[in-house]
PDB file of C-alpha atoms and ligand atoms in Angstrom:
ATOM      1  CA  UNK A 198      85.015   6.764  76.336  1.00  0.00           C
ATOM      2  CA  UNK A 199      82.798   3.674  76.385  1.00  0.00           C
ATOM      3  CA  UNK A 200      80.195   3.240  79.105  1.00  0.00           C
ATOM      4  CA  UNK A 201      81.153   0.410  81.454  1.00  0.00           C
ATOM      5  CA  UNK A 202      78.252  -2.020  81.553  1.00  0.00           C
ATOM      6  CA  UNK A 203      77.345  -5.688  81.067  1.00  0.00           C
ATOM      7  CA  UNK A 204      76.458  -4.876  77.437  1.00  0.00           C
ATOM      8  CA  UNK A 205      78.504  -5.964  74.417  1.00  0.00           C
ATOM      9  CA  UNK A 206      77.308  -4.882  70.971  1.00  0.00           C
ATOM     10  CA  UNK A 207      78.209  -7.361  68.241  1.00  0.00           C
ATOM     11  CA  UNK A 208      78.381  -6.017  64.654  1.00  0.00           C
ATOM     12  CA  UNK A 209      79.399  -8.821  62.262  1.00  0.00           C
ATOM     13  CA  UNK A 210      78.297  -7.590  58.823  1.00  0.00           C
ATOM     14  CA  UNK A 211      78.915  -3.843  58.504  1.00  0.00           C
ATOM     15  CA  UNK A 212      82.349  -3.904  56.867  1.00  0.00           C
ATOM     16  CA  UNK A 213      82.756  -3.556  53.094  1.00  0.00           C
ATOM     17  CA  UNK A 214      86.493  -4.192  53.272  1.00  0.00           C
ATOM     18  CA  UNK A 215      88.045  -6.973  51.171  1.00  0.00           C
ATOM     19  CA  UNK A 216      91.797  -7.281  51.831  1.00  0.00           C
ATOM     20  CA  UNK A 217      93.976  -6.918  48.737  1.00  0.00           C
ATOM     21  CA  UNK A 218      95.316 -10.484  48.986  1.00  0.00           C
ATOM     22  CA  UNK A 219      91.753 -11.886  48.921  1.00  0.00           C
ATOM     23  CA  UNK A 220      90.486  -9.919  45.934  1.00  0.00           C
ATOM     24  CA  UNK A 221      92.028 -12.191  43.282  1.00  0.00           C
ATOM     25  CA  UNK A 222      89.933 -15.170  44.387  1.00  0.00           C
ATOM     26  CA  UNK A 223      86.622 -13.451  43.632  1.00  0.00           C
ATOM     27  CA  UNK A 224      85.248 -14.473  40.242  1.00  0.00           C
ATOM     28  CA  UNK A 225      81.891 -12.702  40.321  1.00  0.00           C
ATOM     29  CA  UNK A 226      81.523  -9.850  37.845  1.00  0.00           C
ATOM     30  CA  UNK A 227      78.977  -8.316  40.165  1.00  0.00           C
ATOM     31  CA  UNK A 228      81.162  -8.059  43.237  1.00  0.00           C
ATOM     32  CA  UNK A 229      80.246  -4.449  43.924  1.00  0.00           C
ATOM     33  CA  UNK A 230      76.572  -5.260  43.680  1.00  0.00           C
ATOM     34  CA  UNK A 231      77.083  -8.176  46.039  1.00  0.00           C
ATOM     35  CA  UNK A 232      78.771  -5.914  48.580  1.00  0.00           C
ATOM     36  CA  UNK A 233      75.904  -3.469  48.193  1.00  0.00           C
ATOM     37  CA  UNK A 234      73.141  -6.006  48.874  1.00  0.00           C
ATOM     38  CA  UNK A 235      74.878  -8.179  51.490  1.00  0.00           C
ATOM     39  CA  UNK A 236      76.475  -5.595  53.797  1.00  0.00           C
ATOM     40  CA  UNK A 237      74.659  -4.374  56.926  1.00  0.00           C
ATOM     41  CA  UNK A 238      75.524  -0.817  55.931  1.00  0.00           C
ATOM     42  CA  UNK A 239      76.200   1.707  58.722  1.00  0.00           C
ATOM     43  CA  UNK A 240      75.294  -0.708  61.517  1.00  0.00           C
ATOM     44  CA  UNK A 241      78.553   0.076  63.339  1.00  0.00           C
ATOM     45  CA  UNK A 242      77.302   3.650  63.609  1.00  0.00           C
ATOM     46  CA  UNK A 243      73.585   2.990  64.055  1.00  0.00           C
ATOM     47  CA  UNK A 244      74.162   0.680  67.035  1.00  0.00           C
ATOM     48  CA  UNK A 245      76.858   2.834  68.577  1.00  0.00           C
ATOM     49  CA  UNK A 246      75.077   3.807  71.772  1.00  0.00           C
ATOM     50  CA  UNK A 247      78.321   4.371  73.657  1.00  0.00           C
ATOM     51  CA  UNK A 248      78.719   0.775  74.844  1.00  0.00           C
ATOM     52  CA  UNK A 249      81.493  -1.720  74.126  1.00  0.00           C
ATOM     53  CA  UNK A 250      81.267  -2.761  70.489  1.00  0.00           C
ATOM     54  CA  UNK A 251      82.970  -5.592  68.638  1.00  0.00           C
ATOM     55  CA  UNK A 252      82.943  -5.055  64.893  1.00  0.00           C
ATOM     56  CA  UNK A 253      84.064  -7.672  62.409  1.00  0.00           C
ATOM     57  CA  UNK A 254      86.911  -6.058  60.416  1.00  0.00           C
ATOM     58  CA  UNK A 255      86.321  -7.524  56.947  1.00  0.00           C
ATOM     59  CA  UNK A 256      83.343  -8.012  54.648  1.00  0.00           C
ATOM     60  CA  UNK A 257      81.119 -11.023  55.255  1.00  0.00           C
ATOM     61  CA  UNK A 258      81.964 -11.986  51.654  1.00  0.00           C
ATOM     62  CA  UNK A 259      85.455 -12.838  52.931  1.00  0.00           C
ATOM     63  CA  UNK A 260      84.207 -14.573  56.079  1.00  0.00           C
ATOM     64  CA  UNK A 261      80.863 -14.700  57.868  1.00  0.00           C
ATOM     65  CA  UNK A 262      81.466 -14.778  61.563  1.00  0.00           C
ATOM     66  CA  UNK A 263      77.853 -15.692  62.387  1.00  0.00           C
ATOM     67  CA  UNK A 264      77.855 -19.026  60.565  1.00  0.00           C
ATOM     68  CA  UNK A 265      79.002 -22.262  62.141  1.00  0.00           C
ATOM     69  CA  UNK A 266      82.671 -22.910  61.462  1.00  0.00           C
ATOM     70  CA  UNK A 267      81.901 -26.479  60.466  1.00  0.00           C
ATOM     71  CA  UNK A 268      79.916 -26.610  57.200  1.00  0.00           C
ATOM     72  CA  UNK A 269      78.213 -29.846  58.253  1.00  0.00           C
ATOM     73  CA  UNK A 270      76.471 -27.916  61.081  1.00  0.00           C
ATOM     74  CA  UNK A 271      75.620 -24.900  58.935  1.00  0.00           C
ATOM     75  CA  UNK A 272      72.376 -24.960  56.922  1.00  0.00           C
ATOM     76  CA  UNK A 273      73.488 -22.029  54.737  1.00  0.00           C
ATOM     77  CA  UNK A 274      76.443 -24.058  53.435  1.00  0.00           C
ATOM     78  CA  UNK A 275      73.902 -25.858  51.203  1.00  0.00           C
ATOM     79  CA  UNK A 276      73.568 -22.480  49.437  1.00  0.00           C
ATOM     80  CA  UNK A 277      77.335 -22.001  49.178  1.00  0.00           C
ATOM     81  CA  UNK A 278      77.103 -19.480  52.005  1.00  0.00           C
ATOM     82  CA  UNK A 279      78.595 -21.103  55.074  1.00  0.00           C
ATOM     83  CA  UNK A 280      81.354 -19.352  57.053  1.00  0.00           C
ATOM     84  CA  UNK A 281      83.260 -18.718  53.790  1.00  0.00           C
ATOM     85  CA  UNK A 282      80.917 -17.952  50.909  1.00  0.00           C
ATOM     86  CA  UNK A 283      81.514 -19.406  47.446  1.00  0.00           C
ATOM     87  CA  UNK A 284      78.136 -18.308  46.048  1.00  0.00           C
ATOM     88  CA  UNK A 285      76.497 -14.913  45.638  1.00  0.00           C
ATOM     89  CA  UNK A 286      73.105 -13.995  47.027  1.00  0.00           C
ATOM     90  CA  UNK A 287      71.587 -14.837  43.606  1.00  0.00           C
ATOM     91  CA  UNK A 288      73.403 -18.190  43.815  1.00  0.00           C
ATOM     92  CA  UNK A 289      75.856 -17.458  40.980  1.00  0.00           C
ATOM     93  CA  UNK A 290      79.570 -18.224  41.672  1.00  0.00           C
ATOM     94  CA  UNK A 291      81.267 -15.731  44.023  1.00  0.00           C
ATOM     95  CA  UNK A 292      84.836 -16.993  44.368  1.00  0.00           C
ATOM     96  CA  UNK A 293      87.196 -19.911  44.152  1.00  0.00           C
ATOM     97  CA  UNK A 294      88.182 -21.373  47.464  1.00  0.00           C
ATOM     98  CA  UNK A 295      90.384 -24.358  48.257  1.00  0.00           C
ATOM     99  CA  UNK A 296      90.094 -26.185  51.592  1.00  0.00           C
ATOM    100  CA  UNK A 297      93.512 -24.848  52.651  1.00  0.00           C
ATOM    101  CA  UNK A 298      92.594 -21.294  51.817  1.00  0.00           C
ATOM    102  CA  UNK A 299      89.279 -21.643  53.654  1.00  0.00           C
ATOM    103  CA  UNK A 300      91.074 -22.857  56.758  1.00  0.00           C
ATOM    104  CA  UNK A 301      93.547 -19.932  56.543  1.00  0.00           C
ATOM    105  CA  UNK A 302      90.691 -17.435  56.393  1.00  0.00           C
ATOM    106  CA  UNK A 303      88.893 -19.093  59.281  1.00  0.00           C
ATOM    107  CA  UNK A 304      92.004 -18.977  61.459  1.00  0.00           C
ATOM    108  CA  UNK A 305      92.845 -15.409  60.560  1.00  0.00           C
ATOM    109  CA  UNK A 306      89.410 -13.807  60.848  1.00  0.00           C
ATOM    110  CA  UNK A 307      86.802 -16.178  62.248  1.00  0.00           C
ATOM    111  CA  UNK A 308      88.783 -17.599  65.164  1.00  0.00           C
ATOM    112  CA  UNK A 309      90.319 -14.237  66.069  1.00  0.00           C
ATOM    113  CA  UNK A 310      86.973 -12.481  66.172  1.00  0.00           C
ATOM    114  CA  UNK A 311      85.318 -15.294  68.113  1.00  0.00           C
ATOM    115  CA  UNK A 312      88.112 -15.015  70.659  1.00  0.00           C
ATOM    116  CA  UNK A 313      87.593 -11.252  71.027  1.00  0.00           C
ATOM    117  CA  UNK A 314      83.859 -11.657  71.533  1.00  0.00           C
ATOM    118  CA  UNK A 315      84.452 -14.469  74.005  1.00  0.00           C
ATOM    119  CA  UNK A 316      86.936 -12.292  75.911  1.00  0.00           C
ATOM    120  CA  UNK A 317      84.532  -9.342  75.997  1.00  0.00           C
ATOM    121  CA  UNK A 318      81.851 -11.658  77.438  1.00  0.00           C
ATOM    122  CA  UNK A 319      84.276 -13.181  79.924  1.00  0.00           C
ATOM    123  CA  UNK A 320      85.320  -9.733  81.111  1.00  0.00           C
ATOM    124  CA  UNK A 321      81.708  -8.778  81.801  1.00  0.00           C
ATOM    125  CA  UNK A 322      80.977 -12.025  83.600  1.00  0.00           C
ATOM    126  CA  UNK A 323      84.015 -11.360  85.794  1.00  0.00           C
ATOM    127  CA  UNK A 324      83.038  -7.806  86.539  1.00  0.00           C
ATOM    128  CA  UNK A 325      79.243  -7.929  86.665  1.00  0.00           C
ATOM    129  CA  UNK A 326      78.393 -11.624  86.897  1.00  0.00           C
ATOM    130  CA  UNK A 327      76.183 -11.044  83.835  1.00  0.00           C
ATOM    131  CA  UNK A 328      76.502 -10.216  80.158  1.00  0.00           C
ATOM    132  CA  UNK A 329      74.023  -8.947  77.593  1.00  0.00           C
ATOM    133  CA  UNK A 330      74.955  -9.292  73.922  1.00  0.00           C
ATOM    134  CA  UNK A 331      73.098  -7.082  71.445  1.00  0.00           C
ATOM    135  CA  UNK A 332      73.541  -8.621  68.005  1.00  0.00           C
ATOM    136  CA  UNK A 333      73.116  -5.719  65.562  1.00  0.00           C
ATOM    137  CA  UNK A 334      72.109  -6.221  61.919  1.00  0.00           C
ATOM    138  CA  UNK A 335      70.078  -4.844  59.040  1.00  0.00           C
ATOM    139  CA  UNK A 336      68.395  -6.556  56.093  1.00  0.00           C
ATOM    140  CA  UNK A 337      67.474  -5.941  52.479  1.00  0.00           C
ATOM    141  CA  UNK A 338      63.980  -4.591  52.009  1.00  0.00           C
ATOM    142  CA  UNK A 339      62.912  -7.381  49.644  1.00  0.00           C
ATOM    143  CA  UNK A 340      63.895 -11.057  50.036  1.00  0.00           C
ATOM    144  CA  UNK A 341      67.205 -11.955  48.353  1.00  0.00           C
ATOM    145  CA  UNK A 342      67.206 -15.210  46.341  1.00  0.00           C
ATOM    146  CA  UNK A 343      69.370 -17.126  48.858  1.00  0.00           C
ATOM    147  CA  UNK A 344      67.155 -16.355  51.846  1.00  0.00           C
ATOM    148  CA  UNK A 345      64.856 -19.056  53.216  1.00  0.00           C
ATOM    149  CA  UNK A 346      62.082 -16.594  54.099  1.00  0.00           C
ATOM    150  CA  UNK A 347      60.666 -15.297  50.801  1.00  0.00           C
ATOM    151  CA  UNK A 348      57.637 -13.482  52.246  1.00  0.00           C
ATOM    152  CA  UNK A 349      57.683 -10.092  50.449  1.00  0.00           C
ATOM    153  CA  UNK A 350      55.873  -8.409  53.351  1.00  0.00           C
ATOM    154  CA  UNK A 351      58.872  -7.566  55.521  1.00  0.00           C
ATOM    155  CA  UNK A 352      58.585  -5.788  58.876  1.00  0.00           C
ATOM    156  CA  UNK A 353      60.517  -2.625  59.783  1.00  0.00           C
ATOM    157  CA  UNK A 354      62.214  -4.443  62.627  1.00  0.00           C
ATOM    158  CA  UNK A 355      62.928  -8.095  63.351  1.00  0.00           C
ATOM    159  CA  UNK A 356      63.842  -9.221  66.869  1.00  0.00           C
ATOM    160  CA  UNK A 357      65.805 -12.485  66.979  1.00  0.00           C
ATOM    161  CA  UNK A 358      65.660 -14.617  70.085  1.00  0.00           C
ATOM    162  CA  UNK A 359      67.013 -17.829  71.533  1.00  0.00           C
ATOM    163  CA  UNK A 360      64.852 -19.837  73.984  1.00  0.00           C
ATOM    164  CA  UNK A 361      67.780 -20.365  76.331  1.00  0.00           C
ATOM    165  CA  UNK A 362      69.622 -17.028  76.136  1.00  0.00           C
ATOM    166  CA  UNK A 363      66.921 -14.383  75.513  1.00  0.00           C
ATOM    167  CA  UNK A 364      64.815 -13.351  78.517  1.00  0.00           C
ATOM    168  CA  UNK A 365      61.145 -13.153  77.451  1.00  0.00           C
ATOM    169  CA  UNK A 366      60.836  -9.779  79.220  1.00  0.00           C
ATOM    170  CA  UNK A 367      63.668  -8.374  77.106  1.00  0.00           C
ATOM    171  CA  UNK A 368      62.127  -9.471  73.794  1.00  0.00           C
ATOM    172  CA  UNK A 369      58.755  -8.072  74.966  1.00  0.00           C
ATOM    173  CA  UNK A 370      60.357  -4.775  75.942  1.00  0.00           C
ATOM    174  CA  UNK A 371      61.992  -4.436  72.540  1.00  0.00           C
ATOM    175  CA  UNK A 372      58.826  -5.265  70.584  1.00  0.00           C
ATOM    176  CA  UNK A 373      56.751  -2.882  72.724  1.00  0.00           C
ATOM    177  CA  UNK A 374      59.346  -0.122  72.401  1.00  0.00           C
ATOM    178  CA  UNK A 375      59.454  -0.225  68.610  1.00  0.00           C
ATOM    179  CA  UNK A 376      55.686  -0.653  68.209  1.00  0.00           C
ATOM    180  CA  UNK A 377      55.041   2.371  70.406  1.00  0.00           C
ATOM    181  CA  UNK A 378      57.329   4.356  68.111  1.00  0.00           C
ATOM    182  CA  UNK A 379      55.279   3.303  65.086  1.00  0.00           C
ATOM    183  CA  UNK A 380      57.502   0.578  63.599  1.00  0.00           C
ATOM    184  CA  UNK A 381      56.132  -2.772  62.420  1.00  0.00           C
ATOM    185  CA  UNK A 382      57.857  -5.573  64.343  1.00  0.00           C
ATOM    186  CA  UNK A 383      58.198  -9.351  63.941  1.00  0.00           C
ATOM    187  CA  UNK A 384      59.946 -11.907  66.138  1.00  0.00           C
ATOM    188  CA  UNK A 385      62.294 -14.378  64.460  1.00  0.00           C
ATOM    189  CA  UNK A 386      61.056 -13.446  60.985  1.00  0.00           C
ATOM    190  CA  UNK A 387      62.485 -13.051  58.406  1.00  0.00           C
ATOM    191  CA  UNK A 388      65.597 -13.958  60.463  1.00  0.00           C
ATOM    192  CA  UNK A 389      65.798 -16.040  63.611  1.00  0.00           C
ATOM    193  CA  UNK A 390      68.171 -16.528  66.525  1.00  0.00           C
ATOM    194  CA  UNK A 391      70.905 -14.434  68.080  1.00  0.00           C
ATOM    195  CA  UNK A 392      74.656 -14.643  68.578  1.00  0.00           C
ATOM    196  CA  UNK A 393      76.142 -16.446  71.588  1.00  0.00           C
ATOM    197  CA  UNK A 394      79.791 -17.567  71.639  1.00  0.00           C
ATOM    198  CA  UNK A 395      80.046 -21.377  71.467  1.00  0.00           C
ATOM    199  CA  UNK A 396      81.798 -21.521  74.837  1.00  0.00           C
ATOM    200  CA  UNK A 397      78.592 -20.312  76.533  1.00  0.00           C
ATOM    201  CA  UNK A 398      76.006 -21.580  74.090  1.00  0.00           C
ATOM    202  CA  UNK A 399      73.196 -23.334  75.957  1.00  0.00           C
ATOM    203  CA  UNK A 400      75.367 -23.915  79.013  1.00  0.00           C
ATOM    204  CA  UNK A 401      75.561 -20.548  80.787  1.00  0.00           C
ATOM    205  CA  UNK A 402      72.374 -18.639  81.538  1.00  0.00           C
ATOM    206  CA  UNK A 403      74.341 -15.577  82.674  1.00  0.00           C
ATOM    207  CA  UNK A 404      75.104 -14.887  79.023  1.00  0.00           C
ATOM    208  CA  UNK A 405      72.008 -13.262  77.550  1.00  0.00           C
ATOM    209  CA  UNK A 406      71.596 -12.240  73.952  1.00  0.00           C
ATOM    210  CA  UNK A 407      69.086 -10.674  71.606  1.00  0.00           C
ATOM    211  CA  UNK A 408      69.307  -9.800  67.920  1.00  0.00           C
ATOM    212  CA  UNK A 409      67.969  -6.618  66.338  1.00  0.00           C
ATOM    213  CA  UNK A 410      67.532  -6.537  62.555  1.00  0.00           C
ATOM    214  CA  UNK A 411      66.605  -3.239  60.905  1.00  0.00           C
ATOM    215  CA  UNK A 412      64.927  -3.057  57.554  1.00  0.00           C
ATOM    216  CA  UNK A 413      67.288  -0.910  55.493  1.00  0.00           C
ATOM    217  CA  UNK A 414      64.447   1.107  54.026  1.00  0.00           C
ATOM    218  CA  UNK A 415      64.259   2.825  57.429  1.00  0.00           C
ATOM    219  CA  UNK A 416      67.578   4.588  56.921  1.00  0.00           C
ATOM    220  CA  UNK A 417      69.005   4.232  53.395  1.00  0.00           C
ATOM    221  CA  UNK A 418      68.077   3.876  49.736  1.00  0.00           C
ATOM    222  CA  UNK A 419      69.084   0.971  47.482  1.00  0.00           C
ATOM    223  CA  UNK A 420      72.362   2.685  46.564  1.00  0.00           C
ATOM    224  CA  UNK A 421      73.344   2.700  50.256  1.00  0.00           C
ATOM    225  CA  UNK A 422      72.846   6.452  50.599  1.00  0.00           C
ATOM    226  CA  UNK A 423      71.380   7.404  53.938  1.00  0.00           C
ATOM    227  CA  UNK A 424      68.125   9.363  53.978  1.00  0.00           C
ATOM    228  CA  UNK A 425      66.158  11.497  56.370  1.00  0.00           C
ATOM    229  CA  UNK A 426      65.106   8.523  58.546  1.00  0.00           C
ATOM    230  CA  UNK A 427      68.675   7.755  59.608  1.00  0.00           C
ATOM    231  CA  UNK A 428      68.943  10.028  62.640  1.00  0.00           C
ATOM    232  CA  UNK A 429      65.590   8.935  64.004  1.00  0.00           C
ATOM    233  CA  UNK A 430      66.523   5.234  63.788  1.00  0.00           C
ATOM    234  CA  UNK A 431      69.873   5.876  65.409  1.00  0.00           C
ATOM    235  CA  UNK A 432      68.311   7.851  68.276  1.00  0.00           C
ATOM    236  CA  UNK A 433      65.651   5.148  68.805  1.00  0.00           C
ATOM    237  CA  UNK A 434      68.264   2.400  68.982  1.00  0.00           C
ATOM    238  CA  UNK A 435      70.262   4.354  71.533  1.00  0.00           C
ATOM    239  CA  UNK A 436      67.164   4.832  73.681  1.00  0.00           C
ATOM    240  CA  UNK A 437      66.232   1.162  73.301  1.00  0.00           C
ATOM    241  CA  UNK A 438      69.645  -0.093  74.378  1.00  0.00           C
ATOM    242  CA  UNK A 439      69.569   2.182  77.436  1.00  0.00           C
ATOM    243  CA  UNK A 440      66.108   0.787  78.281  1.00  0.00           C
ATOM    244  CA  UNK A 441      67.331  -2.775  77.769  1.00  0.00           C
ATOM    245  CA  UNK A 442      70.188  -2.152  80.183  1.00  0.00           C
ATOM    246  CA  UNK A 443      67.791  -0.762  82.808  1.00  0.00           C
ATOM    247  CA  UNK A 444      65.528  -3.780  82.450  1.00  0.00           C
ATOM    248  CA  UNK A 445      68.529  -6.103  82.660  1.00  0.00           C
ATOM    249  CA  UNK A 446      69.580  -4.379  85.886  1.00  0.00           C
ATOM    250  CA  UNK A 447      66.084  -4.732  87.359  1.00  0.00           C
ATOM    251  CA  UNK A 448      65.855  -8.408  86.418  1.00  0.00           C
ATOM    252  CA  UNK A 449      69.317  -9.522  87.395  1.00  0.00           C
ATOM    253  CA  UNK A 450      70.460  -6.886  89.879  1.00  0.00           C
ATOM    254  CA  UNK A 451      73.633  -6.147  87.991  1.00  0.00           C
ATOM    255  CA  UNK A 452      76.263  -4.424  90.066  1.00  0.00           C
ATOM    256  CA  UNK A 453      79.904  -3.624  89.554  1.00  0.00           C
ATOM    257  CA  UNK A 454      82.047  -6.175  91.340  1.00  0.00           C
ATOM    258  CA  UNK A 455      85.327  -4.400  90.702  1.00  0.00           C
TER     259      UNK A 455
HETATM  260 ZN1  LIG B 529      73.717  -9.144  59.333  1.00  0.00          ZN
END
């Protein structure tokens, strides 16, 4: 049973699933390796703090929900990694993709998932007058070739914010929480920003959002096997999300309108 609250947890990159009908389009000989390095492994479990969670059902190699739909708006499309990737993280060819096929994928996965996130937000706005999106990710412990930030000194945790949608107090709470627990923390580095559905983007302050990115070394090895740190990270995230909800209630006086 999920806790009823203004929180929605968004998990876009944890799936390793490539549907059978999509497999034939992949040309990379290192597909398994690509899945290994690009997936936010276990994030659907690590961020499961008992709140409503929306998890993208297929691998980001099929479709990346967090990119702009339109390649002309998406900076990563210059690297062949817009909403539908055609390049691998090392910039070698990933798959063949016609414009028609791309559009099919976008309709089937991208639009459907955006609608479910939008609905989850809408439901919370209706019930609580507020919504807090927690955008849950993890990242590779060393910079991958496609990434813009190539600084090898990566923090344990990265908090991603948006000037319009992330309350300063919330970002401060998260940084303070992790630092007190002994993690190194950076804001908007190596990754910046946080997910907000387009319908509310920069036009509805009631929709608040913050991104958490975990360095994978905290919970798994390079073969995606979890290690002894896993349970600690999971427990800390649960405690953090509970704290974030309390702060959100204090700041915005959330109450159940049902
Ligand atoms: Zn991610």
